[in-house]
mmCIF file of C-alpha atoms in Angstrom:
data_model
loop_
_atom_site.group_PDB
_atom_site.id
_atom_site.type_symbol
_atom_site.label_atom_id
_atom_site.label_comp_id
_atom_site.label_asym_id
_atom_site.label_seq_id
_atom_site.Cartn_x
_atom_site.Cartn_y
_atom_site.Cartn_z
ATOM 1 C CA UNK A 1 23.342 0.083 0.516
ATOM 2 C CA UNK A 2 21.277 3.552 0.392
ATOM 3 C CA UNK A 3 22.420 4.828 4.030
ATOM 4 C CA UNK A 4 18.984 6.925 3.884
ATOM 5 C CA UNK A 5 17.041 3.853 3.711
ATOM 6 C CA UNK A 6 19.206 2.131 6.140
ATOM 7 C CA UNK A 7 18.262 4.362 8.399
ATOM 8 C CA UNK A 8 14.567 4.608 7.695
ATOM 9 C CA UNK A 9 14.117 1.201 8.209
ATOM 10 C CA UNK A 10 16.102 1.463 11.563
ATOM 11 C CA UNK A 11 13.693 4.263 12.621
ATOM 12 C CA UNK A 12 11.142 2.496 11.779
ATOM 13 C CA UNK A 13 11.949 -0.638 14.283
ATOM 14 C CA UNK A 14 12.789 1.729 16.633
ATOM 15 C CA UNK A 15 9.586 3.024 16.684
ATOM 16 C CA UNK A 16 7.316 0.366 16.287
ATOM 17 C CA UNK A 17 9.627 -1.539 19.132
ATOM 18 C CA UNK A 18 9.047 1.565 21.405
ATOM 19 C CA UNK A 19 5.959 2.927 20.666
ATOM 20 C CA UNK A 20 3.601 -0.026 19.177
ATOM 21 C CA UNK A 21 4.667 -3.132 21.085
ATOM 22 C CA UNK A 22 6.246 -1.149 24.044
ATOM 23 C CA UNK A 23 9.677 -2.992 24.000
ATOM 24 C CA UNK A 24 7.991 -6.341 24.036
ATOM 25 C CA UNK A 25 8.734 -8.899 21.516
ATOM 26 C CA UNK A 26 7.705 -9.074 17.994
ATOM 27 C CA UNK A 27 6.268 -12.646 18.217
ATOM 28 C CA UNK A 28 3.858 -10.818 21.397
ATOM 29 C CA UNK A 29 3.182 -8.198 18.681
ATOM 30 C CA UNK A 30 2.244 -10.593 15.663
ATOM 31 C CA UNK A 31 -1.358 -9.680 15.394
ATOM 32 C CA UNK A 32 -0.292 -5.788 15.585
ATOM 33 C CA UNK A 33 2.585 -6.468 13.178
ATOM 34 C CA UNK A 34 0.181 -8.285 10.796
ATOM 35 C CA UNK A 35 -2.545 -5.132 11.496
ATOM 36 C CA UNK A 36 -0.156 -2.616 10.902
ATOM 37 C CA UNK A 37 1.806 -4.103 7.533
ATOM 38 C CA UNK A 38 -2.138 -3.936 6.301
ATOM 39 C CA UNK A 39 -2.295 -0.538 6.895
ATOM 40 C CA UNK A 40 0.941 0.196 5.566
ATOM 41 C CA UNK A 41 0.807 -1.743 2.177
ATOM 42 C CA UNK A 42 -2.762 0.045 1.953
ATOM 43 C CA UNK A 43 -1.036 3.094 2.199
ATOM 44 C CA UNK A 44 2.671 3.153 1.150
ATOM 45 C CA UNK A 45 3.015 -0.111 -0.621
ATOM 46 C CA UNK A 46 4.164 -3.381 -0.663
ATOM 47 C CA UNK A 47 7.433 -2.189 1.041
ATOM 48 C CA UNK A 48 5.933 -2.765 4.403
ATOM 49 C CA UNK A 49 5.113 -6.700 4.459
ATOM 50 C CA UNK A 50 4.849 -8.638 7.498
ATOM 51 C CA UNK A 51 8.235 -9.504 6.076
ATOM 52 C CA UNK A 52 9.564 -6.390 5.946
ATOM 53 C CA UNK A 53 8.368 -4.966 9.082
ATOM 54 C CA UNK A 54 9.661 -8.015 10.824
ATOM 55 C CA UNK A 55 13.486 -7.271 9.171
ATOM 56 C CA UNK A 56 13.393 -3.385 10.471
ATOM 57 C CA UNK A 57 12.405 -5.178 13.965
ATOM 58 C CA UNK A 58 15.698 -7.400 13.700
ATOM 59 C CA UNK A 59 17.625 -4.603 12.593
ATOM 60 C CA UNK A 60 16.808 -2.137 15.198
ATOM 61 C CA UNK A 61 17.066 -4.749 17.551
ATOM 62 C CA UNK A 62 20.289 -5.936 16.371
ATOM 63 C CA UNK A 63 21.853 -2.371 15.957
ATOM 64 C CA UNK A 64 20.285 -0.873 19.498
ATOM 65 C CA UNK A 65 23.547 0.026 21.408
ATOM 66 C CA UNK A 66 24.665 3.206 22.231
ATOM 67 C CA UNK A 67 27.850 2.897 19.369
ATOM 68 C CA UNK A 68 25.473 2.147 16.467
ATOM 69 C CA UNK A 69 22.366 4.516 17.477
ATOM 70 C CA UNK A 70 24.995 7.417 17.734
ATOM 71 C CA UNK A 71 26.101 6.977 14.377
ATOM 72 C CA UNK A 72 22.664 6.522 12.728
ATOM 73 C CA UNK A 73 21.753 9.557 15.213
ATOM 74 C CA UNK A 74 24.268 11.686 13.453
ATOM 75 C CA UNK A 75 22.955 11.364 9.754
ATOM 76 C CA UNK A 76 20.824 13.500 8.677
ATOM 77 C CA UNK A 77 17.165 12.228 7.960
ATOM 78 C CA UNK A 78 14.203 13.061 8.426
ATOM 79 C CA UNK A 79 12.748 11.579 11.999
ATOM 80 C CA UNK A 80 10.384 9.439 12.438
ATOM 81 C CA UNK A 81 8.467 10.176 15.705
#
């Protein structure tokens, strides 16, 4: 597994968890997940399906402890804000 890509797609939950659907649930979310993979297929490609987008949801979700997010912390990448 690409560890940059891991981690991309971590960010990425972690900041459509915290900044889209403000820590809510992704089934609360399913319109704006739906909205947003539109805008981000449009855009980036077909890399960002509700599909998709749902998976880096699970991951962060999965992976959001203090142990894990200190070790994807410590990689370099570039941050998604």
């Amino acid at each position: 597994v690409n560890s940059e890509i891991t981690i991309l797609y971590w960010n990425i939950g972690k900041y459509i968890t915290r900044n889209i659907l403000k820590n809510e649930k992704p089934e609360y979310g399913k319109a704006v997940i739906e909205s947003l993979s539109q805008k981000l297929v449009k855009e980036y490609g077909r890399g960002y399906s509700i599909r998709n987008i749902r998976k880096m949801l699970k991951f962060y979700e999965y992976f959001n402890n203090k142990e894990y997010s200190l070790t994807l912390s410590a990689q370099p990448y570039p941050a998604v804000n």
